Amino acid sequence: MRSPLNRLLALAVAASSAWATPTVYLAGDSTMVATGNNDGTQGWGADLPNYISLAVVNDAIAGRSARSFTREGRFTAMAANVKSGDYVVIEFGHNDGGSLTPTDNGRTDCNPVNNNYATTCQTTYNGVSETVQTYYTYLVNATKLFQAKGANVIISSATPDNPWETGTFTYSANRFVGYCKDAAAATGATFVDHGLYTASLFQKAGAATVDSYYPNDHTHTSPAGANVVARAFVLGLEATSSTLKSYITHD
C-alpha cells in the first residue's frame, strides 16, 4: 500500500506530465478552418500539425471577424478549455473591413478615428443595439483573456488574397497588419507576419502554381495551397522569440 507521501509524489508527477505538453489553439476565419465548404478548399490550420509536434485544436469558423467571433462568445468558449502554457494563435482580417452603413453585416469593425483605437461605433445588428469596437481592441481583449489563463498568445496577420491574380505579382500590407502589430506590442503577445511570409513563398512559386492554389476565388486555398500557407506561418514563427518554435518539426 502506498504511503501518503508516495501518493502525493505520484500525483505531482502526473500533474507535471499533464502540464508539460501544451496544446495549440487556433482562432480565425475560413482561411484557417480545418475543412473548406466541400468545394475543394481548405484552411491552413488543417496543415499546421504537419510542421509542429503539438496537438492543434482548430476553433476557426468560416465567415467570422474579430468582432463576430467576440460577439458570439467564441473567444470565451475557447478560454474555458485553455490551460497555462498553451498557445493561442489569433488571425482575422478578411471579414473585418467594410462599412457599418447602410446595412451592418455583423462583421465589420469600427475604424479608429485619428489613430485612436478606443474609438467605438453604434449600430443595430439583427435588431439588437451594439457598440462596435476597433479590430485592435477586439484583439487586445481576446489576448488578455487568454493571457489571464496563462496562455502564450500569437497574433498573426491575415493570409493574402492571390497576389498573382492580375498576372503580375503584387502584395502590400493592409491596415489590419499594423493593427495586429500594435495589439501584439500593447499586450506582450508575439506577432507573426503571416501575410508577408505567405506572399514571399507565393512570389517564389510563380503565377501558374499559385493560381492553382485558388480553385474558386482569390481568397480560399486548395489543400496544396493551405499546406504552403501553414509552412509560411512556421517560417514567420521562426523569426520570433516565441517558445512555440521549439516544437517545430521541420520547415
Coordinates of C-alpha atoms in Angstrom, one line a residue:
M1 CA 0.0 0.0 0.0
R2 CA 1.4 3.4 -1.0
S3 CA 2.2 5.9 1.8
P4 CA 0.5 9.3 1.7
L5 CA 3.9 10.8 0.6
N6 CA 4.2 8.4 -2.3
R7 CA 0.7 9.1 -3.4
L8 CA 1.4 12.8 -3.3
L9 CA 4.6 12.3 -5.3
A10 CA 2.7 10.3 -7.9
L11 CA 0.0 12.9 -8.2
A12 CA 2.7 15.6 -8.6
V13 CA 4.4 13.6 -11.4
A14 CA 1.1 13.1 -13.2
A15 CA 0.2 16.7 -12.9
S16 CA 3.7 17.7 -14.2
S17 CA 3.3 15.4 -17.2
A18 CA -0.2 16.8 -18.0
W19 CA 1.1 20.4 -17.9
A20 CA 4.4 19.6 -19.7
T21 CA 2.8 19.2 -23.1
P22 CA 1.0 22.3 -24.3
T23 CA -1.8 22.5 -26.9
V24 CA -2.1 25.0 -29.8
Y25 CA -5.5 26.6 -30.2
L26 CA -6.4 28.4 -33.4
A27 CA -9.0 31.3 -33.7
G28 CA -9.7 32.6 -37.2
D29 CA -11.9 32.5 -40.3
S30 CA -12.4 30.4 -43.4
T31 CA -8.7 30.8 -44.4
M32 CA -7.8 28.9 -41.2
V33 CA -10.6 26.3 -40.9
A34 CA -9.8 22.6 -40.9
T35 CA -12.0 21.9 -43.8
G36 CA -13.5 24.0 -46.7
N37 CA -17.1 24.2 -47.8
N38 CA -16.9 20.9 -49.7
D39 CA -15.7 22.9 -52.7
G40 CA -12.1 21.8 -52.9
T41 CA -10.7 24.4 -50.5
Q42 CA -9.0 24.0 -47.1
G43 CA -7.8 26.3 -44.4
W44 CA -4.1 26.3 -43.4
G45 CA -4.9 25.3 -39.8
A46 CA -5.5 21.8 -41.1
D47 CA -1.9 21.5 -42.1
L48 CA -0.2 23.1 -39.1
P49 CA 0.2 19.7 -37.4
N50 CA 2.4 18.8 -40.4
Y51 CA 5.0 21.2 -39.0
I52 CA 4.8 21.1 -35.2
S53 CA 4.8 18.3 -32.7
L54 CA 1.9 19.6 -30.5
A55 CA -1.8 18.8 -30.7
V56 CA -3.7 21.5 -32.6
V57 CA -7.3 22.5 -31.7
N58 CA -8.8 24.4 -34.6
D59 CA -11.6 26.6 -33.4
A60 CA -11.7 28.8 -36.6
I61 CA -15.1 29.4 -38.1
A62 CA -15.8 30.5 -41.7
G63 CA -17.1 34.0 -42.2
R64 CA -16.1 35.4 -38.9
S65 CA -14.3 38.6 -38.0
A66 CA -12.7 39.6 -34.7
R67 CA -15.9 41.3 -33.9
S68 CA -18.3 38.5 -34.7
F69 CA -16.0 35.9 -33.0
T70 CA -16.2 38.1 -29.9
R71 CA -20.0 38.7 -30.0
E72 CA -20.7 35.0 -30.5
G73 CA -18.7 34.2 -27.3
R74 CA -16.2 32.1 -29.2
F75 CA -13.1 33.5 -27.5
T76 CA -14.7 33.0 -24.1
A77 CA -15.6 29.4 -25.0
M78 CA -12.0 28.8 -26.1
A79 CA -10.6 30.3 -22.9
A80 CA -12.6 27.8 -20.9
N81 CA -10.5 25.0 -22.4
V82 CA -7.1 26.7 -22.5
K83 CA -4.7 25.9 -19.7
S84 CA -1.5 27.6 -18.6
G85 CA 1.4 27.1 -21.0
D86 CA -0.9 26.5 -24.0
Y87 CA -0.6 28.6 -27.2
V88 CA -3.3 30.5 -28.9
V89 CA -3.0 31.8 -32.5
I90 CA -5.4 34.6 -33.4
E91 CA -5.7 35.5 -37.1
F92 CA -8.5 37.6 -38.5
G93 CA -8.8 40.4 -41.1
H94 CA -10.5 39.0 -44.2
N95 CA -14.0 39.8 -42.9
D96 CA -13.3 42.8 -40.7
G97 CA -13.4 45.5 -43.4
G98 CA -16.4 47.2 -45.0
S99 CA -18.9 49.7 -43.6
L100 CA -21.5 49.6 -40.8
T101 CA -23.9 51.6 -43.0
P102 CA -26.3 51.4 -44.6
T103 CA -26.6 47.8 -43.6
D104 CA -24.5 46.2 -40.9
N105 CA -23.3 42.7 -41.8
G106 CA -22.4 41.9 -38.2
R107 CA -18.7 41.5 -39.0
T108 CA -17.4 45.0 -39.8
D109 CA -15.3 46.6 -37.1
C110 CA -15.2 50.3 -36.1
N111 CA -12.5 52.2 -37.8
P112 CA -10.2 54.2 -35.4
V113 CA -10.6 57.9 -35.7
N114 CA -7.3 59.9 -35.7
N115 CA -5.5 56.6 -34.8
N116 CA -7.5 56.3 -31.6
Y117 CA -8.0 52.6 -31.0
A118 CA -10.5 53.4 -28.3
T119 CA -13.0 54.7 -30.9
T120 CA -16.4 53.0 -30.8
C121 CA -19.3 52.9 -33.2
Q122 CA -23.0 52.4 -32.5
T123 CA -25.0 50.1 -34.7
T124 CA -28.0 47.8 -34.8
Y125 CA -27.5 44.2 -35.9
N126 CA -30.3 41.7 -36.1
G127 CA -32.5 44.1 -34.2
V128 CA -30.0 44.4 -31.3
S129 CA -28.1 47.6 -30.5
E130 CA -24.4 47.0 -30.4
T131 CA -21.3 49.0 -29.5
V132 CA -18.7 48.1 -32.1
Q133 CA -15.1 48.3 -31.2
T134 CA -11.9 48.5 -33.3
Y135 CA -10.2 45.5 -34.7
Y136 CA -7.2 46.4 -32.4
T137 CA -9.5 46.4 -29.3
Y138 CA -11.0 43.1 -30.1
L139 CA -7.6 41.5 -30.5
V140 CA -6.3 43.1 -27.3
N141 CA -9.3 42.0 -25.3
A142 CA -9.0 38.4 -26.6
T143 CA -5.3 38.3 -25.9
K144 CA -5.7 39.5 -22.3
L145 CA -8.5 36.8 -21.8
F146 CA -6.1 34.0 -22.8
Q147 CA -3.1 35.5 -21.0
A148 CA -5.2 35.5 -17.8
K149 CA -5.3 31.7 -18.2
G150 CA -1.5 31.6 -18.6
A151 CA -1.5 31.0 -22.3
N152 CA 1.0 32.3 -24.8
V153 CA -0.7 34.3 -27.5
I154 CA 0.4 34.8 -31.1
I155 CA -1.3 37.5 -33.1
S156 CA -0.9 36.6 -36.8
S157 CA -1.6 38.8 -39.8
A158 CA -4.1 37.6 -42.3
T159 CA -3.2 35.5 -45.3
P160 CA -3.1 37.4 -48.6
D161 CA -5.5 37.2 -51.5
N162 CA -3.9 35.7 -54.6
P163 CA -1.0 38.1 -55.2
W164 CA -0.7 36.8 -58.8
E165 CA -4.4 37.4 -59.7
T166 CA -3.6 40.2 -62.3
G167 CA -0.7 38.2 -63.8
T168 CA 1.8 40.4 -62.1
F169 CA 2.9 39.8 -58.5
T170 CA 1.5 42.4 -56.2
Y171 CA 1.5 42.4 -52.4
S172 CA 1.3 45.2 -49.8
A173 CA 0.4 45.1 -46.2
N174 CA -3.1 46.4 -45.4
R175 CA -4.1 48.4 -42.4
F176 CA -5.0 45.3 -40.4
V177 CA -1.4 44.3 -40.3
G178 CA -0.5 47.5 -38.5
Y179 CA -3.3 46.9 -36.1
C180 CA -2.0 43.4 -35.4
K181 CA 1.5 44.7 -34.7
D182 CA 0.1 47.3 -32.3
A183 CA -2.1 44.9 -30.5
A184 CA 0.8 42.5 -30.0
A185 CA 3.0 45.3 -28.8
A186 CA 0.4 46.5 -26.3
T187 CA -0.1 43.1 -24.7
G188 CA 3.3 41.5 -25.0
A189 CA 2.0 38.9 -27.4
T190 CA 4.0 37.5 -30.3
F191 CA 3.4 39.0 -33.7
V192 CA 3.8 36.7 -36.8
D193 CA 3.6 38.5 -40.2
H194 CA 1.9 35.5 -41.8
G195 CA 0.7 37.6 -44.7
L196 CA 4.2 38.7 -45.6
Y197 CA 5.7 35.2 -45.3
T198 CA 2.9 33.7 -47.4
A199 CA 3.4 36.3 -50.1
S200 CA 7.1 35.6 -50.2
L201 CA 6.6 31.9 -50.8
F202 CA 3.9 32.6 -53.4
Q203 CA 6.3 35.0 -55.2
K204 CA 8.9 32.3 -55.5
A205 CA 6.4 29.7 -56.6
G206 CA 5.2 31.8 -59.6
A207 CA 1.9 32.7 -61.1
A208 CA 0.8 29.3 -62.5
T209 CA 1.4 27.4 -59.3
V210 CA -0.2 30.0 -57.1
D211 CA -3.2 30.4 -59.4
S212 CA -3.7 26.6 -58.9
Y213 CA -3.8 27.2 -55.2
Y214 CA -7.0 29.3 -55.6
P215 CA -9.5 27.0 -57.3
N216 CA -12.7 29.1 -56.7
D217 CA -11.8 32.6 -55.8
H218 CA -8.8 34.8 -54.8
T219 CA -9.1 34.1 -51.0
H220 CA -9.6 30.4 -50.3
T221 CA -6.8 27.9 -51.0
S222 CA -6.8 24.3 -52.1
P223 CA -5.3 21.7 -49.8
A224 CA -1.9 22.1 -51.5
G225 CA -2.1 25.9 -51.1
A226 CA -3.1 25.5 -47.5
N227 CA 0.0 23.4 -46.8
V228 CA 2.2 26.2 -48.2
V229 CA 0.3 28.8 -46.1
A230 CA 0.9 26.6 -43.0
R231 CA 4.6 26.5 -43.8
A232 CA 4.6 30.2 -44.2
F233 CA 3.3 30.6 -40.7
V234 CA 6.0 28.3 -39.4
L235 CA 8.7 30.4 -41.2
G236 CA 7.3 33.5 -39.7
L237 CA 7.2 31.9 -36.3
E238 CA 10.8 31.0 -36.5
A239 CA 11.7 34.7 -36.9
T240 CA 10.1 35.5 -33.5
S241 CA 11.1 34.7 -29.9
S242 CA 8.0 32.6 -29.2
T243 CA 8.8 29.3 -27.4
L244 CA 6.3 27.6 -29.8
K245 CA 9.1 27.4 -32.3
S246 CA 10.9 24.9 -30.2
Y247 CA 8.1 22.5 -31.2
I248 CA 8.6 22.9 -35.0
T249 CA 9.5 19.6 -36.6
H250 CA 10.6 21.0 -39.9
D251 CA 10.1 24.0 -42.2

